[in-house]
Tab-separated table of C-alpha atoms and ligand atoms in Angstrom:
chain	number	residue	atom	x	y	z
G	1	MET	CA	13.297	10.241	-28.119
G	2	SER	CA	15.861	7.877	-27.905
G	3	ARG	CA	16.480	8.450	-24.208
G	4	ASP	CA	15.748	5.628	-21.760
G	5	THR	CA	13.097	7.681	-19.487
G	6	THR	CA	11.618	4.481	-17.375
G	7	ASP	CA	13.510	5.253	-14.319
G	8	GLN	CA	11.397	8.778	-14.627
G	9	SER	CA	7.925	7.085	-15.777
G	10	ASP	CA	7.764	3.380	-14.050
G	11	VAL	CA	6.647	4.087	-10.411
G	12	SER	CA	8.111	0.510	-9.686
G	13	LYS	CA	11.480	1.869	-10.553
G	14	MET	CA	10.986	4.727	-8.091
G	15	GLN	CA	14.002	5.376	-5.976
G	16	LEU	CA	13.199	5.244	-1.937
G	17	ALA	CA	15.574	6.441	0.660
G	18	PRO	CA	18.124	4.132	2.100
G	19	ASP	CA	15.944	3.974	5.562
G	20	GLY	CA	13.000	2.451	2.796
G	21	SER	CA	10.987	5.723	3.202
G	22	PHE	CA	9.102	7.314	0.604
G	23	LYS	CA	10.233	11.104	-0.273
G	24	ARG	CA	7.817	12.928	-2.895
G	25	ALA	CA	10.021	14.285	-5.557
G	26	VAL	CA	9.572	18.474	-5.869
G	27	SER	CA	7.508	19.334	-8.849
G	28	SER	CA	9.735	21.084	-11.401
G	29	PHE	CA	7.465	23.710	-13.338
G	30	ARG	CA	6.345	26.409	-11.235
G	31	ASN	CA	5.026	29.658	-13.535
G	32	THR	CA	2.280	31.576	-13.229
G	33	ILE	CA	-0.493	32.619	-15.757
G	34	GLU	CA	-1.640	35.007	-18.391
G	35	LYS	CA	-5.204	35.483	-19.177
G	36	GLY	CA	-6.737	34.317	-22.601
G	37	ASP	CA	-7.662	30.709	-24.387
G	38	ARG	CA	-4.504	29.216	-24.147
G	39	TYR	CA	-4.450	26.585	-21.408
G	40	HIS	CA	-5.149	23.179	-21.178
G	41	LEU	CA	-5.270	20.779	-18.113
G	42	TYR	CA	-4.242	17.185	-18.139
G	43	VAL	CA	-4.998	15.189	-15.506
G	44	SER	CA	-5.868	11.529	-14.006
G	45	TYR	CA	-9.120	11.044	-12.253
G	46	SER	CA	-7.446	8.221	-10.152
G	47	CYS	CA	-4.747	10.862	-8.710
G	48	PRO	CA	-5.590	12.936	-5.621
G	49	TRP	CA	-3.371	15.608	-6.651
G	50	ALA	CA	-4.892	15.992	-10.157
G	51	THR	CA	-8.437	15.779	-8.699
G	52	ARG	CA	-7.616	18.640	-6.421
G	53	THR	CA	-7.476	20.711	-9.910
G	54	LEU	CA	-10.660	19.304	-11.355
G	55	ILE	CA	-12.729	20.256	-8.101
G	56	VAL	CA	-11.393	23.663	-8.177
G	57	ARG	CA	-11.886	24.106	-12.091
G	58	LYS	CA	-15.497	23.028	-11.451
G	59	LEU	CA	-15.950	25.066	-8.415
G	60	LYS	CA	-14.999	27.986	-10.106
G	61	GLY	CA	-17.010	27.573	-13.227
G	62	LEU	CA	-13.921	27.427	-15.369
G	63	GLU	CA	-15.024	24.258	-17.483
G	64	ASP	CA	-15.337	26.449	-20.991
G	65	ILE	CA	-12.051	28.027	-20.436
G	66	ILE	CA	-9.699	25.382	-19.447
G	67	TYR	CA	-10.310	22.112	-20.969
G	68	VAL	CA	-9.434	18.973	-19.577
G	69	THR	CA	-8.223	15.631	-20.744
G	70	ALA	CA	-7.864	12.370	-18.686
G	71	VAL	CA	-5.446	9.834	-19.278
G	72	SER	CA	-5.532	6.032	-18.277
G	73	PRO	CA	-5.591	4.741	-15.284
G	74	LYS	CA	-3.297	2.019	-16.117
G	75	THR	CA	0.149	3.176	-15.633
G	76	GLY	CA	3.025	1.284	-17.384
G	77	PRO	CA	6.816	1.858	-17.538
G	78	ASN	CA	6.031	4.654	-19.797
G	79	GLY	CA	3.905	6.281	-16.944
G	80	TRP	CA	0.668	7.732	-17.680
G	81	PRO	CA	-1.026	6.746	-21.452
G	82	PHE	CA	-3.228	8.362	-23.306
G	83	ALA	CA	-6.644	6.504	-24.971
G	84	GLN	CA	-4.775	5.545	-27.965
G	85	VAL	CA	-2.482	3.362	-26.080
G	86	SER	CA	-4.350	2.485	-23.214
G	87	PRO	CA	-8.419	2.881	-24.095
G	88	PHE	CA	-10.696	2.527	-21.074
G	89	PRO	CA	-13.857	4.121	-20.076
G	90	GLY	CA	-13.766	8.058	-19.676
G	91	VAL	CA	-9.960	8.540	-21.014
G	92	ASP	CA	-9.100	10.708	-23.858
G	93	GLU	CA	-6.647	11.163	-26.317
G	94	ASP	CA	-4.357	14.092	-26.339
G	95	PRO	CA	-6.091	16.761	-28.285
G	96	LEU	CA	-3.466	18.931	-28.973
G	97	TYR	CA	-0.265	16.596	-30.185
G	98	LYS	CA	-1.888	13.187	-30.134
G	99	SER	CA	0.761	12.034	-27.644
G	100	LYS	CA	1.270	8.700	-26.523
G	101	HIS	CA	2.045	9.353	-22.983
G	102	ILE	CA	2.100	12.598	-20.310
G	103	LYS	CA	5.509	11.818	-20.691
G	104	ASP	CA	5.774	12.900	-24.097
G	105	LEU	CA	4.685	16.605	-22.965
G	106	TYR	CA	7.208	16.995	-20.607
G	107	LEU	CA	10.000	15.949	-23.085
G	108	ARG	CA	8.237	18.565	-25.480
G	109	ALA	CA	8.581	21.201	-22.855
G	110	ASP	CA	11.815	20.517	-22.036
G	111	PRO	CA	14.101	17.711	-23.637
G	112	ALA	CA	16.413	17.696	-20.894
G	113	TYR	CA	14.001	17.167	-18.176
G	114	THR	CA	15.008	14.857	-15.551
G	115	GLY	CA	12.342	14.879	-13.016
G	116	ARG	CA	8.885	12.368	-12.951
G	117	PHE	CA	6.308	12.643	-15.258
G	118	THR	CA	3.519	13.407	-12.886
G	119	VAL	CA	-0.169	14.746	-13.535
G	120	PRO	CA	-1.532	17.126	-13.276
G	121	VAL	CA	-0.287	19.117	-15.940
G	122	LEU	CA	-1.232	22.880	-16.849
G	123	TRP	CA	-0.315	23.304	-20.229
G	124	ASP	CA	0.211	26.414	-22.188
G	125	LYS	CA	-1.256	26.031	-25.621
G	126	LYS	CA	0.311	29.131	-26.814
G	127	LEU	CA	3.890	28.405	-25.975
G	128	GLY	CA	3.757	24.858	-26.119
G	129	THR	CA	5.359	24.080	-22.771
G	130	ILE	CA	4.084	23.395	-19.080
G	131	VAL	CA	2.746	26.345	-17.105
G	132	ASN	CA	2.721	24.097	-13.810
G	133	ASN	CA	2.443	20.793	-12.720
G	134	GLU	CA	2.258	21.403	-9.086
G	135	SER	CA	-1.398	21.032	-8.010
G	136	SER	CA	-1.189	23.123	-4.660
G	137	GLU	CA	-0.472	26.102	-7.235
G	138	ILE	CA	-2.597	25.165	-9.828
G	139	ILE	CA	-5.377	25.455	-7.723
G	140	ARG	CA	-4.568	28.838	-6.494
G	141	ILE	CA	-4.108	30.029	-9.853
G	142	PHE	CA	-7.705	28.627	-10.987
G	143	ASN	CA	-9.269	30.535	-7.685
G	144	THR	CA	-8.350	33.785	-9.084
G	145	ALA	CA	-6.243	34.029	-12.119
G	146	PHE	CA	-9.197	33.928	-14.118
G	147	ASN	CA	-11.738	36.047	-12.310
G	148	GLU	CA	-12.128	38.844	-15.200
G	149	LEU	CA	-13.806	36.254	-17.408
G	150	LEU	CA	-16.258	34.840	-14.878
G	151	PRO	CA	-19.651	36.210	-13.615
G	152	GLU	CA	-20.016	37.461	-10.073
G	153	GLU	CA	-21.017	34.512	-8.501
G	154	LYS	CA	-17.940	32.486	-9.716
G	155	VAL	CA	-15.715	35.351	-8.706
G	156	SER	CA	-17.242	35.601	-5.251
G	157	ILE	CA	-16.234	32.079	-4.810
G	158	ASP	CA	-12.899	32.326	-2.968
G	159	LEU	CA	-11.098	29.275	-1.487
G	160	TYR	CA	-8.178	31.137	-0.274
G	161	PRO	CA	-9.340	34.335	1.208
G	162	ASN	CA	-7.305	37.006	3.135
G	163	THR	CA	-8.630	36.771	6.025
G	164	LEU	CA	-8.224	32.772	6.276
G	165	ARG	CA	-4.807	32.052	4.973
G	166	SER	CA	-2.487	31.952	7.675
G	167	GLU	CA	-4.961	29.465	9.223
G	168	ILE	CA	-5.358	27.330	5.905
G	169	ASP	CA	-1.783	27.280	5.455
G	170	ALA	CA	-1.049	26.191	8.953
G	171	LEU	CA	-3.808	23.130	8.369
G	172	ASN	CA	-2.105	22.425	4.864
G	173	GLU	CA	1.046	21.841	6.140
G	174	TRP	CA	0.588	18.895	8.419
G	175	VAL	CA	-2.314	17.583	6.455
G	176	TYR	CA	-0.279	17.357	3.325
G	177	HIS	CA	2.963	15.797	5.212
G	178	ASP	CA	0.927	13.487	7.691
G	179	ILE	CA	-2.289	12.644	5.455
G	180	ASN	CA	-2.159	13.300	1.886
G	181	ASN	CA	1.077	12.106	1.846
G	182	GLY	CA	1.541	10.223	4.584
G	183	VAL	CA	-0.976	7.627	3.139
G	184	TYR	CA	1.785	7.211	0.351
G	185	LYS	CA	4.528	7.253	2.886
G	186	ALA	CA	2.997	4.172	4.817
G	187	GLY	CA	1.863	2.589	1.209
G	188	PHE	CA	5.183	2.702	-0.408
G	189	ALA	CA	7.322	2.245	2.846
G	190	THR	CA	9.639	-0.618	2.102
G	191	SER	CA	10.702	-0.992	5.602
G	192	GLN	CA	8.824	-1.882	8.688
G	193	GLU	CA	10.265	1.027	10.724
G	194	ALA	CA	9.208	3.397	7.553
G	195	TYR	CA	5.609	2.097	7.275
G	196	GLU	CA	5.077	2.217	11.175
G	197	LYS	CA	6.081	5.791	11.825
G	198	ALA	CA	3.798	7.056	8.586
G	199	VAL	CA	1.085	5.095	9.906
G	200	HIS	CA	0.751	6.428	13.140
G	201	ALA	CA	1.401	9.888	12.074
G	202	LEU	CA	-1.544	9.387	9.331
G	203	PHE	CA	-3.700	8.355	12.319
G	204	ASP	CA	-2.830	11.058	14.805
G	205	ALA	CA	-3.234	13.446	12.200
G	206	LEU	CA	-6.754	11.842	11.148
G	207	ASP	CA	-7.901	11.884	14.501
G	208	ARG	CA	-6.958	15.788	14.794
G	209	VAL	CA	-9.249	16.300	12.006
G	210	GLU	CA	-12.002	14.598	13.425
G	211	ARG	CA	-11.775	16.674	16.517
G	212	ILE	CA	-11.887	19.688	14.293
G	213	LEU	CA	-15.097	18.350	12.371
G	214	ALA	CA	-16.799	17.435	15.398
G	215	ASP	CA	-17.874	21.247	15.799
G	216	SER	CA	-17.707	22.259	12.167
G	217	ASP	CA	-19.120	21.759	8.830
G	218	PHE	CA	-15.745	22.622	7.136
G	219	LEU	CA	-12.094	22.869	8.151
G	220	VAL	CA	-11.416	26.072	8.329
G	221	GLY	CA	-13.816	29.218	9.122
G	222	ASN	CA	-16.597	27.127	8.687
G	223	ARG	CA	-16.788	27.915	5.034
G	224	LEU	CA	-15.705	25.663	2.057
G	225	THR	CA	-11.910	26.437	1.599
G	226	GLU	CA	-8.938	24.895	-0.712
G	227	ALA	CA	-8.129	23.003	2.722
G	228	ASP	CA	-11.433	21.335	2.196
G	229	VAL	CA	-10.344	20.450	-1.319
G	230	ARG	CA	-6.879	19.275	-0.418
G	231	LEU	CA	-8.388	16.747	2.469
G	232	PHE	CA	-11.543	15.563	0.673
G	233	VAL	CA	-9.097	13.825	-2.573
G	234	THR	CA	-7.429	11.773	0.184
G	235	ILE	CA	-10.473	10.771	2.509
G	236	ILE	CA	-12.797	9.640	-0.631
G	237	ARG	CA	-9.729	7.096	-1.400
G	238	PHE	CA	-9.462	6.161	2.324
G	239	ASP	CA	-11.555	3.133	2.721
G	240	PRO	CA	-11.886	1.973	-0.831
G	241	VAL	CA	-7.755	2.073	-1.491
G	242	TYR	CA	-5.708	3.284	1.446
G	243	VAL	CA	-7.002	0.807	4.242
G	244	GLY	CA	-6.424	-1.953	1.981
G	245	HIS	CA	-3.808	-1.259	-0.478
G	246	PHE	CA	-1.282	1.083	1.500
G	247	LYS	CA	-2.033	-1.062	4.885
G	248	CYS	CA	-3.740	2.238	6.463
G	249	ASN	CA	-5.732	0.049	8.147
G	250	ILE	CA	-6.103	1.346	12.251
G	251	ARG	CA	-9.254	2.486	11.276
G	252	THR	CA	-11.800	3.184	8.485
G	253	ILE	CA	-13.157	6.768	7.781
G	254	ARG	CA	-16.681	4.852	7.981
G	255	ASP	CA	-16.751	3.203	11.039
G	256	GLY	CA	-13.976	5.020	12.974
G	257	TYR	CA	-14.403	8.766	11.994
G	258	PRO	CA	-17.980	9.625	12.416
G	259	SER	CA	-17.448	13.579	11.865
G	260	ILE	CA	-14.904	13.379	9.086
G	261	HIS	CA	-17.443	10.868	7.856
G	262	ARG	CA	-20.138	13.244	7.864
G	263	TRP	CA	-18.171	15.898	6.236
G	264	LEU	CA	-17.100	13.516	3.512
G	265	ARG	CA	-20.726	12.760	2.596
G	266	ASN	CA	-21.940	16.382	2.768
G	267	ILE	CA	-19.167	17.818	0.220
G	268	TYR	CA	-19.868	14.927	-1.882
G	269	TRP	CA	-23.566	14.832	-2.257
G	270	LYS	CA	-24.399	18.017	-1.935
G	271	ASN	CA	-21.838	19.636	-4.499
G	272	PRO	CA	-21.011	18.209	-7.701
G	273	ALA	CA	-17.670	19.833	-8.274
G	274	PHE	CA	-16.487	16.871	-6.034
G	275	LYS	CA	-18.865	14.111	-7.109
G	276	ASP	CA	-18.291	14.542	-10.753
G	277	SER	CA	-14.422	14.760	-10.216
G	278	THR	CA	-14.674	11.546	-8.580
G	279	ASN	CA	-14.181	8.176	-10.527
G	280	PHE	CA	-14.113	5.457	-8.442
G	281	GLU	CA	-13.083	3.001	-11.354
G	282	HIS	CA	-9.964	5.166	-12.245
G	283	ILE	CA	-9.323	5.064	-8.735
G	284	LYS	CA	-9.297	1.532	-8.004
G	285	THR	CA	-7.828	0.456	-11.281
G	286	HIS	CA	-4.876	2.676	-10.953
G	287	TYR	CA	-4.161	1.850	-7.265
G	288	TYR	CA	-4.452	-1.782	-7.537
G	289	GLY	CA	-3.985	-2.349	-11.096
G	290	SER	CA	-0.931	-0.226	-11.614
G	291	GLN	CA	1.201	-0.035	-8.595
G	292	VAL	CA	2.435	-3.948	-8.997
G	293	HIS	CA	5.144	-3.182	-6.369
G	294	VAL	CA	2.601	-2.885	-4.099
G	295	ASN	CA	0.067	-5.441	-5.375
G	296	LEU	CA	1.851	-8.072	-7.344
G	297	ASN	CA	-1.153	-9.722	-9.001
G	298	ARG	CA	-3.296	-6.604	-9.446
G	299	VAL	CA	-6.404	-8.118	-8.036
G	300	ILE	CA	-9.002	-5.418	-7.302
G	301	PRO	CA	-11.065	-5.544	-4.403
G	302	TRP	CA	-14.655	-5.736	-4.384
G	303	ILE	CA	-16.113	-2.951	-3.165
G	304	SER	CA	-19.809	-0.985	-3.511
G	305	VAL	CA	-18.559	2.404	-2.899
G	306	GLU	CA	-21.697	4.625	-3.160
G	307	THR	CA	-23.822	1.762	-1.539
G	308	GLY	CA	-22.779	1.279	2.076
G	309	MET	CA	-19.127	1.034	2.046
G	310	THR	CA	-17.846	4.816	1.778
G	311	LEU	CA	-20.700	7.274	1.154
G	312	ALA	CA	-24.085	6.175	1.752
G	313	ASP	CA	-26.538	6.468	4.917
G	314	GLY	CA	-27.201	9.303	6.822
G	315	ASN	CA	-27.111	9.171	10.812
G	316	ASN	CA	-26.891	5.583	12.035
G	317	VAL	CA	-28.230	3.512	8.773
G	318	THR	CA	-26.643	2.514	5.563
G	319	LEU	CA	-29.529	2.284	3.075
G	320	SER	CA	-28.434	-0.404	1.008
G	321	LYS	CA	-27.423	-2.639	3.742
G	322	ARG	CA	-29.729	-2.232	6.316
G	323	ALA	CA	-30.425	-4.989	8.927
G	324	GLY	CA	-34.044	-6.098	8.600
G	325	PHE	CA	-36.024	-6.448	5.200
G	326	GLU	CA	-37.110	-4.726	2.443
G	327	VAL	CA	-40.932	-5.142	1.567
G	328	VAL	CA	-42.542	-3.827	-1.600
G	329	THR	CA	-46.587	-3.251	-0.692
G	330	CYS	CA	-48.237	-2.186	-4.160
G	331	TYR	CA	-51.190	0.230	-4.037
G	332	GLY	CA	-54.623	-1.031	-5.321
G	333	PHE	CA	-56.017	-0.374	-8.738
G	334	GLY	CA	-55.253	3.213	-10.214
G	335	THR	CA	-53.787	5.317	-13.233
G	336	LYS	CA	-50.638	3.325	-14.870
G	337	ILE	CA	-47.980	5.071	-16.179
G	338	ASP	CA	-45.240	3.880	-18.437
G	339	ARG	CA	-41.778	2.914	-17.279
G	340	ALA	CA	-40.006	5.497	-19.046
G	341	PRO	CA	-41.605	8.669	-17.792
G	342	ALA	CA	-41.742	6.765	-14.208
G	343	ILE	CA	-38.120	6.541	-14.217
G	344	THR	CA	-37.658	10.233	-15.346
G	345	VAL	CA	-39.617	11.369	-12.426
G	346	ILE	CA	-37.426	9.113	-9.967
G	347	ASP	CA	-34.375	10.407	-11.109
G	348	ASP	CA	-35.631	14.158	-11.127
G	349	TRP	CA	-36.297	13.673	-7.757
G	350	CYS	CA	-33.367	12.105	-6.726
G	351	ASP	CA	-31.131	14.231	-8.525
G	352	ASN	CA	-32.821	17.624	-7.564
G	353	VAL	CA	-34.996	17.249	-5.019
G	354	ALA	CA	-33.435	14.589	-2.436
G	355	ILE	CA	-29.992	13.565	-2.548
G	356	GLY	CA	-28.039	15.000	0.533
G	357	LYS	CA	-31.062	15.767	2.289
G	358	GLY	CA	-31.768	14.689	5.795
G	359	VAL	CA	-35.254	13.266	6.672
G	360	PRO	CA	-35.512	13.478	10.597
G	361	VAL	CA	-37.951	10.770	12.384
G	362	GLY	CA	-41.398	10.952	11.614
G	363	ALA	CA	-40.910	13.580	8.720
G	364	THR	CA	-41.303	12.634	4.821
G	365	LEU	CA	-39.550	14.332	2.067
G	366	TRP	CA	-41.436	14.545	-0.807
G	367	ALA	CA	-42.416	15.949	-4.285
G	368	ARG	CA	-45.814	15.761	-6.614
G	369	TYR	CA	-44.847	15.925	-10.507
G	370	ASN	CA	-47.704	16.638	-13.223
G	371	TYR	CA	-47.566	14.223	-15.958
G	372	GLY	CA	-49.905	14.876	-18.248
G	373	THR	CA	-53.309	14.694	-17.005
G	374	PHE	CA	-52.171	12.900	-13.754
G	375	THR	CA	-49.783	13.512	-11.028
G	376	ILE	CA	-47.259	11.454	-9.505
G	377	LEU	CA	-46.046	11.394	-5.863
G	378	VAL	CA	-42.563	10.613	-4.947
G	379	SER	CA	-41.584	10.423	-1.400
G	380	ALA	CA	-39.423	9.564	1.562
G	381	PHE	CA	-40.559	9.020	4.972
G	382	ALA	CA	-38.282	8.242	8.130
G	383	LEU	CA	-40.203	5.674	10.182
G	384	SER	CA	-39.587	6.128	14.177
G	385	ASN	CA	-37.694	3.034	15.115
G	386	PRO	CA	-35.426	2.829	18.268
G	387	SER	CA	-32.519	1.883	16.003
G	388	CYS	CA	-32.652	4.481	13.313
G	389	ASN	CA	-32.428	8.299	13.696
G	390	GLY	CA	-34.192	9.107	10.275
G	391	PHE	CA	-31.473	9.151	7.403
G	392	ILE	CA	-29.751	11.588	4.709
G	393	ILE	CA	-31.184	10.524	1.135
G	394	ASP	CA	-27.919	9.165	-0.676
G	395	GLY	CA	-27.385	7.869	-4.106
G	396	ASN	CA	-29.304	4.761	-3.484
G	397	CYS	CA	-32.277	6.702	-3.854
G	398	ASN	CA	-33.098	6.114	-7.526
G	399	ARG	CA	-32.867	2.011	-6.734
G	400	LEU	CA	-34.960	2.384	-3.600
G	401	LEU	CA	-37.826	4.157	-5.644
G	402	ARG	CA	-37.635	1.654	-8.366
G	403	LEU	CA	-38.578	-1.001	-6.169
G	404	PRO	CA	-42.050	-0.427	-5.827
G	405	LEU	CA	-41.965	1.072	-9.544
G	406	ASP	CA	-40.776	-2.795	-10.546
G	407	GLY	CA	-42.662	-4.570	-7.773
G	408	CYS	CA	-45.796	-3.072	-8.381
G	409	ASN	CA	-46.144	-3.784	-12.105
G	410	THR	CA	-46.320	-0.083	-12.978
G	411	GLY	CA	-47.767	0.183	-16.585
G	412	GLY	CA	-47.653	-3.377	-16.560
G	413	VAL	CA	-49.919	-6.545	-16.667
G	414	ASN	CA	-51.767	-6.758	-13.602
G	415	GLY	CA	-53.154	-3.406	-13.349
G	416	LYS	CA	-51.515	-2.048	-10.041
G	417	GLN	CA	-50.013	1.281	-9.835
G	418	GLY	CA	-47.206	2.281	-7.697
G	419	GLY	CA	-46.124	1.331	-4.235
G	420	TYR	CA	-43.917	1.557	-1.418
G	421	GLU	CA	-41.003	-0.100	-0.199
G	422	THR	CA	-40.563	-0.311	3.587
G	423	ASP	CA	-37.556	-1.218	5.456
G	424	LEU	CA	-36.234	-0.791	9.054
G	425	CYS	CA	-35.909	2.796	8.933
G	426	GLY	CA	-37.807	4.366	6.011
G	427	GLN	CA	-40.600	4.135	3.560
G	428	TRP	CA	-39.930	5.018	-0.156
G	429	ARG	CA	-42.875	5.818	-2.304
G	430	PHE	CA	-44.034	6.005	-6.003
G	431	ASP	CA	-47.260	6.972	-6.431
G	432	PRO	CA	-48.606	7.552	-9.846
G	433	GLY	CA	-52.083	8.992	-10.116
G	434	SER	CA	-54.272	9.694	-6.877
G	435	ASN	CA	-56.148	6.560	-5.850
G	436	GLY	CA	-54.114	4.952	-3.044
G	437	SER	CA	-52.083	8.083	-2.526
G	438	ASP	CA	-51.770	8.974	1.283
G	439	VAL	CA	-49.130	10.982	1.513
V	501	LIG	N1	3.338	17.626	-6.639
V	501	LIG	C1	2.269	17.293	-7.037
V	501	LIG	C2	2.589	15.687	-7.256
V	501	LIG	C3	1.777	14.950	-8.550
V	501	LIG	C4	2.234	13.234	-8.500
V	501	LIG	O1	2.939	12.695	-7.504
V	501	LIG	N2	1.244	12.792	-9.187
V	501	LIG	C5	1.333	11.478	-9.207
V	501	LIG	C6	-0.235	10.759	-9.351
V	501	LIG	S1	-1.056	10.835	-8.132
V	501	LIG	C7	2.177	10.975	-10.603
V	501	LIG	O2	1.944	11.155	-11.416
V	501	LIG	N3	3.079	10.222	-10.304
V	501	LIG	C8	3.636	9.497	-11.242
V	501	LIG	C9	4.864	9.475	-11.279
V	501	LIG	O3	5.777	9.419	-10.192
V	501	LIG	O4	5.707	8.718	-12.283
V	501	LIG	C10	1.481	17.901	-7.304
V	501	LIG	O5	0.771	17.623	-6.169
V	501	LIG	O6	0.775	18.071	-8.758
């Protein structure tokens, strides 16, 4: 392909309107689907639009029907590269054509294509062309088109139910313009007026979402719908990226929007389709590292996303950043256990029993494991402290439980077994054997 296509692939060459405002181009391939093993999904984990499709693919259990290829978050003059051009953890080669860039797929589908080379791309392996490159349509396709191949429990997941369609459409409309695309309008603006117009519209819309979520766990109909999926992909990027990189800094989600923050944490921690589709390394690397017209020196801000900045904590505590202290207390002599099985138990407890669960003041969330001839108790206890209001167990669970394990030499030299770690709001216990156990 000899044609110079960098005007179509280099984000820093993107044309803005004369007033400096960003207008997203309309997607070009808008076909729909037939059944069968013929589709392949190309995504970037950094991209919110592509992440919509990843989430719905998982929610609907389409993993074995539609395979995914992830491109590198490091875009350059030729747009989105595959691993052979830009190796990066979690990035793939193109398994179908060994393409170097996403743009090669577009030009394979249509050599005269003049639009932007965007992700996501839903590819038809049989016809060797693009089925659709518009995420809002791809998620509707995924919602129903493969139902005949799916078990009942997945068929019954309907993210765009008939009875809620008009409400979902109405909400999507302003959420798209003012929030999903609103952050880009603020971030890509090259005039003060365009930026200010976008940023105020964005925060007015977030205020509106906050009011909706104050009384409900979901945006529409008190159930998970595509409206939640479409909003999630923007909100999960908000504090780590949009606040700084796109100057969307009137408020943060974690400090300014308690109901949106609760909704975000619930969705992220309770539903693996959302958590597993979120890759913060790809997100940060792409926005800060590739959009050089916004961030000339590619400096990526430090952020600990899952431990305090965005997603941690329950009601009023942030587990990893709790004021006060963390103290590890060891039990006396008792049964010792090796570190490896202890960690297996901790991980199992956190991943399968605990994460996302709320622990009200005075209550204990616990489980007992039988390990060979003895038992292991794992628990989290919410202390009643006036400055705490219980907590929700977050992704920091494993670390907190390993503190007593590490601090008490389980399986180690001085004969002590497990123990507990105490801080202002809670106590985390890891207790192998029965001696010293008091849960
Ligand atoms: N309307 C499309 C928009 C997709 C889109 O703009 N993707 C961005 C990444 S987040 C992209 O690939 N941009 C590359 C470019 O514009 O060159 C959709 O929702 O699927």
